[in-house]
Amino acid sequence: EVQLVESGGGLVQPGGSLRLSCSASGFTFISYAMHWVRQAPGKGLEYVSAISSHGGSTYYADSVKGRFTISRDNSKNTLYFQMSSLRAEDTAVYYCVKGSPTSVPRPFDYWGQGTLVTVSS
Amino acid sequence: EIVLTQSPGTLSLSPGERATLSCRASQSVSSSYLAWYQQKPGQAPRLLIYGASSRATGIPDRFSGGGSGTDFTLTISRLEPEDFAVYYCQQYGSSPQTFGQGTKVEIK
């Protein structure tokens, strides 16, 4: 059974930093791209970042580019999201999402339960 | 990037009624890489439809998707109580992947 378990969320002051983790199991983690999608309170889904299976290629939405860094440790089956220079508008539930094992696009069939990041003084 | 516009914003219907949700893309969605998700309060989104019209594993056949190019629809043939939720479309064929803003299906 595929499982994605996020952790690391919490309350942080504006300008602060936080690192999210996503522990994956039930599939061959090293073979799959991974994604982060966030959802501000009461708002829709925003696609924010992605990383290829071996970590050589990454994507960032303009809203987080230069402040957030996606990475992965395939030996630990873990995805990370280092968040710096946090702003109030980064307040959201952050979801870890399983991607595609190849260059062929695939929908998001597995999502974590999400971890809430609150940026406030 | 491809902008997806969903309509209506809110759909007020009664159980047993038919729901038709629309998703319009600002440019053609390649190879019909269009998906629909259902989200209930406090839960992660759940994949319903992919490839515009294929049901995901375990999704009841009252859910159907259609369309191509720039216009797509999600139809729920007869609403069950558990179907009242927010629905999002997503295009995943072009980078960056994008989501629509959502349609809330509420009980009338």
PDB file of C-alpha atoms in Angstrom:
ATOM      1  CA  GLU A   1       0.000   0.000   0.000  1.00  0.00           C
ATOM      2  CA  VAL A   2       1.357   3.400  -1.008  1.00  0.00           C
ATOM      3  CA  GLN A   3       1.809   5.747   1.940  1.00  0.00           C
ATOM      4  CA  LEU A   4       3.068   9.325   2.025  1.00  0.00           C
ATOM      5  CA  VAL A   5       3.470  10.854   5.474  1.00  0.00           C
ATOM      6  CA  GLU A   6       4.383  14.507   5.797  1.00  0.00           C
ATOM      7  CA  SER A   7       5.882  16.095   8.878  1.00  0.00           C
ATOM      8  CA  GLY A   8       7.612  19.283   9.925  1.00  0.00           C
ATOM      9  CA  GLY A   9       4.783  21.765   9.691  1.00  0.00           C
ATOM     10  CA  GLY A  10       4.019  24.272  12.406  1.00  0.00           C
ATOM     11  CA  LEU A  11       3.940  27.912  13.392  1.00  0.00           C
ATOM     12  CA  VAL A  12       6.811  30.086  12.220  1.00  0.00           C
ATOM     13  CA  GLN A  13       7.405  33.822  12.233  1.00  0.00           C
ATOM     14  CA  PRO A  14       7.616  35.818   9.017  1.00  0.00           C
ATOM     15  CA  GLY A  15      11.144  35.587   7.632  1.00  0.00           C
ATOM     16  CA  GLY A  16      11.714  32.269   9.354  1.00  0.00           C
ATOM     17  CA  SER A  17      12.530  28.839   7.999  1.00  0.00           C
ATOM     18  CA  LEU A  18      11.002  25.384   8.145  1.00  0.00           C
ATOM     19  CA  ARG A  19      11.824  22.013   6.605  1.00  0.00           C
ATOM     20  CA  LEU A  20       9.056  19.660   5.602  1.00  0.00           C
ATOM     21  CA  SER A  21       9.651  15.945   5.191  1.00  0.00           C
ATOM     22  CA  CYS A  22       7.630  13.319   3.388  1.00  0.00           C
ATOM     23  CA  SER A  23       8.309   9.688   4.196  1.00  0.00           C
ATOM     24  CA  ALA A  24       7.289   7.357   1.378  1.00  0.00           C
ATOM     25  CA  SER A  25       6.535   3.649   1.421  1.00  0.00           C
ATOM     26  CA  GLY A  26       4.754   1.001  -0.613  1.00  0.00           C
ATOM     27  CA  PHE A  27       6.420   1.806  -3.930  1.00  0.00           C
ATOM     28  CA  THR A  28       9.911   2.064  -5.430  1.00  0.00           C
ATOM     29  CA  PHE A  29      10.600   5.644  -4.362  1.00  0.00           C
ATOM     30  CA  ILE A  30      13.770   6.051  -6.447  1.00  0.00           C
ATOM     31  CA  SER A  31      11.781   5.437  -9.622  1.00  0.00           C
ATOM     32  CA  TYR A  32       9.249   8.237  -9.219  1.00  0.00           C
ATOM     33  CA  ALA A  33       9.217  11.999  -9.557  1.00  0.00           C
ATOM     34  CA  MET A  34       7.692  13.703  -6.531  1.00  0.00           C
ATOM     35  CA  HIS A  35       5.733  16.912  -6.074  1.00  0.00           C
ATOM     36  CA  TRP A  36       4.582  19.431  -3.487  1.00  0.00           C
ATOM     37  CA  VAL A  37       1.121  20.994  -3.778  1.00  0.00           C
ATOM     38  CA  ARG A  38      -0.172  23.517  -1.268  1.00  0.00           C
ATOM     39  CA  GLN A  39      -3.577  24.831  -0.271  1.00  0.00           C
ATOM     40  CA  ALA A  40      -4.090  28.063   1.625  1.00  0.00           C
ATOM     41  CA  PRO A  41      -6.955  28.044   4.148  1.00  0.00           C
ATOM     42  CA  GLY A  42     -10.269  28.079   2.299  1.00  0.00           C
ATOM     43  CA  LYS A  43      -8.542  28.336  -1.078  1.00  0.00           C
ATOM     44  CA  GLY A  44      -7.773  26.093  -4.034  1.00  0.00           C
ATOM     45  CA  LEU A  45      -4.815  23.885  -4.917  1.00  0.00           C
ATOM     46  CA  GLU A  46      -1.505  25.418  -5.954  1.00  0.00           C
ATOM     47  CA  TYR A  47       1.222  23.363  -7.635  1.00  0.00           C
ATOM     48  CA  VAL A  48       4.487  24.605  -6.169  1.00  0.00           C
ATOM     49  CA  SER A  49       7.401  22.250  -6.776  1.00  0.00           C
ATOM     50  CA  ALA A  50       8.628  19.019  -8.295  1.00  0.00           C
ATOM     51  CA  ILE A  51      11.755  16.897  -8.411  1.00  0.00           C
ATOM     52  CA  SER A  52      12.771  14.152 -10.804  1.00  0.00           C
ATOM     53  CA  SER A  53      13.383  10.608  -9.647  1.00  0.00           C
ATOM     54  CA  HIS A  54      17.142  11.035  -9.170  1.00  0.00           C
ATOM     55  CA  GLY A  55      16.950  14.673  -8.132  1.00  0.00           C
ATOM     56  CA  GLY A  56      18.665  16.099 -11.171  1.00  0.00           C
ATOM     57  CA  SER A  57      15.744  18.212 -12.306  1.00  0.00           C
ATOM     58  CA  THR A  58      13.545  20.496 -10.246  1.00  0.00           C
ATOM     59  CA  TYR A  59      10.653  22.899 -10.773  1.00  0.00           C
ATOM     60  CA  TYR A  60       9.443  25.798  -8.661  1.00  0.00           C
ATOM     61  CA  ALA A  61       6.435  28.019  -9.006  1.00  0.00           C
ATOM     62  CA  ASP A  62       7.290  31.707  -9.219  1.00  0.00           C
ATOM     63  CA  SER A  63       5.643  32.218  -5.838  1.00  0.00           C
ATOM     64  CA  VAL A  64       8.350  30.165  -4.076  1.00  0.00           C
ATOM     65  CA  LYS A  65      11.320  30.349  -6.442  1.00  0.00           C
ATOM     66  CA  GLY A  66      14.507  31.465  -4.712  1.00  0.00           C
ATOM     67  CA  ARG A  67      13.069  30.854  -1.246  1.00  0.00           C
ATOM     68  CA  PHE A  68      12.163  27.154  -1.201  1.00  0.00           C
ATOM     69  CA  THR A  69      14.292  24.131  -2.117  1.00  0.00           C
ATOM     70  CA  ILE A  70      13.034  20.668  -2.944  1.00  0.00           C
ATOM     71  CA  SER A  71      15.312  17.684  -2.444  1.00  0.00           C
ATOM     72  CA  ARG A  72      15.168  13.967  -1.837  1.00  0.00           C
ATOM     73  CA  ASP A  73      17.153  11.209  -0.161  1.00  0.00           C
ATOM     74  CA  ASN A  74      16.455   8.048  -2.097  1.00  0.00           C
ATOM     75  CA  SER A  75      18.350   5.942   0.452  1.00  0.00           C
ATOM     76  CA  LYS A  76      15.790   7.034   3.066  1.00  0.00           C
ATOM     77  CA  ASN A  77      12.720   7.138   0.794  1.00  0.00           C
ATOM     78  CA  THR A  78      12.197  10.711   1.897  1.00  0.00           C
ATOM     79  CA  LEU A  79      11.248  13.934   0.133  1.00  0.00           C
ATOM     80  CA  TYR A  80      12.138  17.318   1.632  1.00  0.00           C
ATOM     81  CA  PHE A  81      11.008  20.897   1.242  1.00  0.00           C
ATOM     82  CA  GLN A  82      13.266  23.526   2.756  1.00  0.00           C
ATOM     83  CA  MET A  83      11.296  26.731   3.179  1.00  0.00           C
ATOM     84  CA  SER A  84      13.076  30.024   3.919  1.00  0.00           C
ATOM     85  CA  SER A  85      12.137  33.696   4.055  1.00  0.00           C
ATOM     86  CA  LEU A  86       8.609  32.620   4.860  1.00  0.00           C
ATOM     87  CA  ARG A  87       5.741  35.034   4.314  1.00  0.00           C
ATOM     88  CA  ALA A  88       2.182  35.167   5.578  1.00  0.00           C
ATOM     89  CA  GLU A  89       0.985  34.114   2.127  1.00  0.00           C
ATOM     90  CA  ASP A  90       2.909  30.836   2.461  1.00  0.00           C
ATOM     91  CA  THR A  91       0.434  29.761   5.142  1.00  0.00           C
ATOM     92  CA  ALA A  92      -1.116  26.587   3.777  1.00  0.00           C
ATOM     93  CA  VAL A  93      -1.461  22.851   4.031  1.00  0.00           C
ATOM     94  CA  TYR A  94       1.423  21.319   2.110  1.00  0.00           C
ATOM     95  CA  TYR A  95       0.788  18.002   0.377  1.00  0.00           C
ATOM     96  CA  CYS A  96       3.432  15.553  -0.793  1.00  0.00           C
ATOM     97  CA  VAL A  97       2.320  13.860  -4.015  1.00  0.00           C
ATOM     98  CA  LYS A  98       3.610  10.820  -5.889  1.00  0.00           C
ATOM     99  CA  GLY A  99       4.503  11.555  -9.488  1.00  0.00           C
ATOM    100  CA  SER A 100       5.294   9.615 -12.619  1.00  0.00           C
ATOM    101  CA  PRO A 101       7.987   6.935 -13.075  1.00  0.00           C
ATOM    102  CA  THR A 102       8.673   8.040 -16.634  1.00  0.00           C
ATOM    103  CA  SER A 103       8.517  11.128 -18.817  1.00  0.00           C
ATOM    104  CA  VAL A 104       4.924  10.233 -19.655  1.00  0.00           C
ATOM    105  CA  PRO A 105       2.593  12.532 -17.721  1.00  0.00           C
ATOM    106  CA  ARG A 106       0.480  10.940 -15.037  1.00  0.00           C
ATOM    107  CA  PRO A 107      -2.208  12.343 -12.752  1.00  0.00           C
ATOM    108  CA  PHE A 108      -1.731  12.576  -9.007  1.00  0.00           C
ATOM    109  CA  ASP A 109      -3.046   9.260  -7.742  1.00  0.00           C
ATOM    110  CA  TYR A 110      -1.458   9.323  -4.280  1.00  0.00           C
ATOM    111  CA  TRP A 111      -1.358  12.240  -1.850  1.00  0.00           C
ATOM    112  CA  GLY A 112      -0.114  12.557   1.701  1.00  0.00           C
ATOM    113  CA  GLN A 113      -2.442  13.751   4.439  1.00  0.00           C
ATOM    114  CA  GLY A 114      -0.842  17.187   4.391  1.00  0.00           C
ATOM    115  CA  THR A 115       1.033  19.239   6.964  1.00  0.00           C
ATOM    116  CA  LEU A 116      -0.033  22.731   8.003  1.00  0.00           C
ATOM    117  CA  VAL A 117       2.432  25.592   7.861  1.00  0.00           C
ATOM    118  CA  THR A 118       1.333  28.799   9.561  1.00  0.00           C
ATOM    119  CA  VAL A 119       3.396  31.943   9.097  1.00  0.00           C
ATOM    120  CA  SER A 120       2.461  34.515  11.696  1.00  0.00           C
ATOM    121  CA  SER A 121       3.992  36.734  14.333  1.00  0.00           C
TER     122      SER A 121
ATOM    123  CA  GLU B   1       1.093  28.284 -18.426  1.00  0.00           C
ATOM    124  CA  ILE B   2      -2.344  26.839 -19.067  1.00  0.00           C
ATOM    125  CA  VAL B   3      -5.061  28.533 -17.042  1.00  0.00           C
ATOM    126  CA  LEU B   4      -8.055  26.379 -16.122  1.00  0.00           C
ATOM    127  CA  THR B   5     -11.360  28.066 -15.384  1.00  0.00           C
ATOM    128  CA  GLN B   6     -14.058  26.042 -13.655  1.00  0.00           C
ATOM    129  CA  SER B   7     -17.745  26.850 -13.650  1.00  0.00           C
ATOM    130  CA  PRO B   8     -19.946  27.307 -11.841  1.00  0.00           C
ATOM    131  CA  GLY B   9     -18.214  28.293  -8.624  1.00  0.00           C
ATOM    132  CA  THR B  10     -20.952  26.673  -6.584  1.00  0.00           C
ATOM    133  CA  LEU B  11     -23.609  24.168  -7.614  1.00  0.00           C
ATOM    134  CA  SER B  12     -26.606  23.736  -5.301  1.00  0.00           C
ATOM    135  CA  LEU B  13     -28.373  20.454  -5.929  1.00  0.00           C
ATOM    136  CA  SER B  14     -30.381  17.789  -4.130  1.00  0.00           C
ATOM    137  CA  PRO B  15     -29.405  14.138  -3.675  1.00  0.00           C
ATOM    138  CA  GLY B  16     -30.422  12.136  -6.722  1.00  0.00           C
ATOM    139  CA  GLU B  17     -29.983  15.060  -9.102  1.00  0.00           C
ATOM    140  CA  ARG B  18     -27.456  15.243 -11.932  1.00  0.00           C
ATOM    141  CA  ALA B  19     -24.408  17.485 -11.604  1.00  0.00           C
ATOM    142  CA  THR B  20     -22.485  18.862 -14.553  1.00  0.00           C
ATOM    143  CA  LEU B  21     -19.215  20.676 -13.879  1.00  0.00           C
ATOM    144  CA  SER B  22     -17.205  22.541 -16.488  1.00  0.00           C
ATOM    145  CA  CYS B  23     -13.473  23.119 -16.893  1.00  0.00           C
ATOM    146  CA  ARG B  24     -12.225  25.370 -19.680  1.00  0.00           C
ATOM    147  CA  ALA B  25      -8.547  25.667 -20.586  1.00  0.00           C
ATOM    148  CA  SER B  26      -6.815  28.769 -21.943  1.00  0.00           C
ATOM    149  CA  GLN B  27      -5.137  26.587 -24.577  1.00  0.00           C
ATOM    150  CA  SER B  28      -5.514  23.048 -25.796  1.00  0.00           C
ATOM    151  CA  VAL B  29      -4.687  20.363 -23.229  1.00  0.00           C
ATOM    152  CA  SER B  30      -2.254  17.963 -24.866  1.00  0.00           C
ATOM    153  CA  SER B  31      -3.411  14.383 -25.321  1.00  0.00           C
ATOM    154  CA  SER B  32      -6.354  15.037 -23.030  1.00  0.00           C
ATOM    155  CA  TYR B  33      -4.110  15.011 -19.967  1.00  0.00           C
ATOM    156  CA  LEU B  34      -6.964  16.333 -17.882  1.00  0.00           C
ATOM    157  CA  ALA B  35      -7.875  15.011 -14.435  1.00  0.00           C
ATOM    158  CA  TRP B  36     -10.631  15.622 -11.916  1.00  0.00           C
ATOM    159  CA  TYR B  37     -10.251  15.430  -8.147  1.00  0.00           C
ATOM    160  CA  GLN B  38     -12.731  15.425  -5.286  1.00  0.00           C
ATOM    161  CA  GLN B  39     -11.869  17.039  -1.969  1.00  0.00           C
ATOM    162  CA  LYS B  40     -13.816  16.870   1.259  1.00  0.00           C
ATOM    163  CA  PRO B  41     -13.118  19.100   4.289  1.00  0.00           C
ATOM    164  CA  GLY B  42      -9.958  18.121   6.119  1.00  0.00           C
ATOM    165  CA  GLN B  43      -8.969  15.561   3.518  1.00  0.00           C
ATOM    166  CA  ALA B  44      -6.462  15.387   0.693  1.00  0.00           C
ATOM    167  CA  PRO B  45      -7.813  15.485  -2.852  1.00  0.00           C
ATOM    168  CA  ARG B  46      -8.810  12.139  -4.371  1.00  0.00           C
ATOM    169  CA  LEU B  47      -8.297  11.318  -8.030  1.00  0.00           C
ATOM    170  CA  LEU B  48     -11.594  10.624  -9.802  1.00  0.00           C
ATOM    171  CA  ILE B  49     -10.928  10.911 -13.533  1.00  0.00           C
ATOM    172  CA  TYR B  50      -7.775  10.974 -15.647  1.00  0.00           C
ATOM    173  CA  GLY B  51      -7.157  11.201 -19.356  1.00  0.00           C
ATOM    174  CA  ALA B  52     -10.337  13.302 -19.467  1.00  0.00           C
ATOM    175  CA  SER B  53     -12.640  10.263 -19.321  1.00  0.00           C
ATOM    176  CA  SER B  54     -11.042   7.306 -17.519  1.00  0.00           C
ATOM    177  CA  ARG B  55     -12.228   6.540 -14.015  1.00  0.00           C
ATOM    178  CA  ALA B  56      -9.574   5.970 -11.378  1.00  0.00           C
ATOM    179  CA  THR B  57      -9.518   2.749  -9.397  1.00  0.00           C
ATOM    180  CA  GLY B  58     -12.539   2.324  -7.160  1.00  0.00           C
ATOM    181  CA  ILE B  59     -14.469   5.312  -8.489  1.00  0.00           C
ATOM    182  CA  PRO B  60     -18.200   4.599  -8.950  1.00  0.00           C
ATOM    183  CA  ASP B  61     -19.590   4.701 -12.473  1.00  0.00           C
ATOM    184  CA  ARG B  62     -21.930   7.563 -11.619  1.00  0.00           C
ATOM    185  CA  PHE B  63     -18.842   9.743 -12.172  1.00  0.00           C
ATOM    186  CA  SER B  64     -17.965  10.352 -15.816  1.00  0.00           C
ATOM    187  CA  GLY B  65     -15.661  12.727 -17.619  1.00  0.00           C
ATOM    188  CA  GLY B  66     -15.695  14.033 -21.146  1.00  0.00           C
ATOM    189  CA  GLY B  67     -14.362  16.636 -23.494  1.00  0.00           C
ATOM    190  CA  SER B  68     -11.184  17.414 -25.373  1.00  0.00           C
ATOM    191  CA  GLY B  69      -9.078  20.333 -26.479  1.00  0.00           C
ATOM    192  CA  THR B  70     -10.094  23.209 -24.251  1.00  0.00           C
ATOM    193  CA  ASP B  71     -13.489  22.139 -22.911  1.00  0.00           C
ATOM    194  CA  PHE B  72     -14.023  19.382 -20.380  1.00  0.00           C
ATOM    195  CA  THR B  73     -16.852  18.237 -18.160  1.00  0.00           C
ATOM    196  CA  LEU B  74     -17.338  16.109 -15.082  1.00  0.00           C
ATOM    197  CA  THR B  75     -20.782  14.609 -14.690  1.00  0.00           C
ATOM    198  CA  ILE B  76     -22.207  12.968 -11.602  1.00  0.00           C
ATOM    199  CA  SER B  77     -25.279  11.135 -12.829  1.00  0.00           C
ATOM    200  CA  ARG B  78     -27.148  10.873  -9.505  1.00  0.00           C
ATOM    201  CA  LEU B  79     -25.750  12.672  -6.499  1.00  0.00           C
ATOM    202  CA  GLU B  80     -25.216  10.592  -3.402  1.00  0.00           C
ATOM    203  CA  PRO B  81     -24.847  12.264   0.019  1.00  0.00           C
ATOM    204  CA  GLU B  82     -21.110  11.548   0.002  1.00  0.00           C
ATOM    205  CA  ASP B  83     -20.642  13.404  -3.313  1.00  0.00           C
ATOM    206  CA  PHE B  84     -21.142  16.846  -1.826  1.00  0.00           C
ATOM    207  CA  ALA B  85     -17.624  18.236  -1.910  1.00  0.00           C
ATOM    208  CA  VAL B  86     -15.287  20.490  -3.889  1.00  0.00           C
ATOM    209  CA  TYR B  87     -14.107  19.332  -7.300  1.00  0.00           C
ATOM    210  CA  TYR B  88     -10.934  20.443  -9.057  1.00  0.00           C
ATOM    211  CA  CYS B  89      -9.746  19.903 -12.599  1.00  0.00           C
ATOM    212  CA  GLN B  90      -6.035  19.660 -13.390  1.00  0.00           C
ATOM    213  CA  GLN B  91      -4.043  19.575 -16.584  1.00  0.00           C
ATOM    214  CA  TYR B  92      -0.891  17.507 -16.270  1.00  0.00           C
ATOM    215  CA  GLY B  93       0.342  17.427 -19.854  1.00  0.00           C
ATOM    216  CA  SER B  94       2.136  20.756 -19.922  1.00  0.00           C
ATOM    217  CA  SER B  95       4.629  22.222 -17.500  1.00  0.00           C
ATOM    218  CA  PRO B  96       3.741  23.636 -15.106  1.00  0.00           C
ATOM    219  CA  GLN B  97       0.812  21.457 -14.173  1.00  0.00           C
ATOM    220  CA  THR B  98      -2.115  23.648 -13.176  1.00  0.00           C
ATOM    221  CA  PHE B  99      -5.381  23.345 -11.281  1.00  0.00           C
ATOM    222  CA  GLY B 100      -8.712  25.029 -11.731  1.00  0.00           C
ATOM    223  CA  GLN B 101     -10.073  27.093  -8.872  1.00  0.00           C
ATOM    224  CA  GLY B 102     -12.653  24.492  -7.910  1.00  0.00           C
ATOM    225  CA  THR B 103     -16.414  23.954  -7.990  1.00  0.00           C
ATOM    226  CA  LYS B 104     -18.265  23.364  -4.745  1.00  0.00           C
ATOM    227  CA  VAL B 105     -21.215  21.004  -4.974  1.00  0.00           C
ATOM    228  CA  GLU B 106     -23.469  21.753  -2.022  1.00  0.00           C
ATOM    229  CA  ILE B 107     -26.750  20.377  -0.786  1.00  0.00           C
ATOM    230  CA  LYS B 108     -29.716  22.461  -1.825  1.00  0.00           C
TER     231      LYS B 108
END
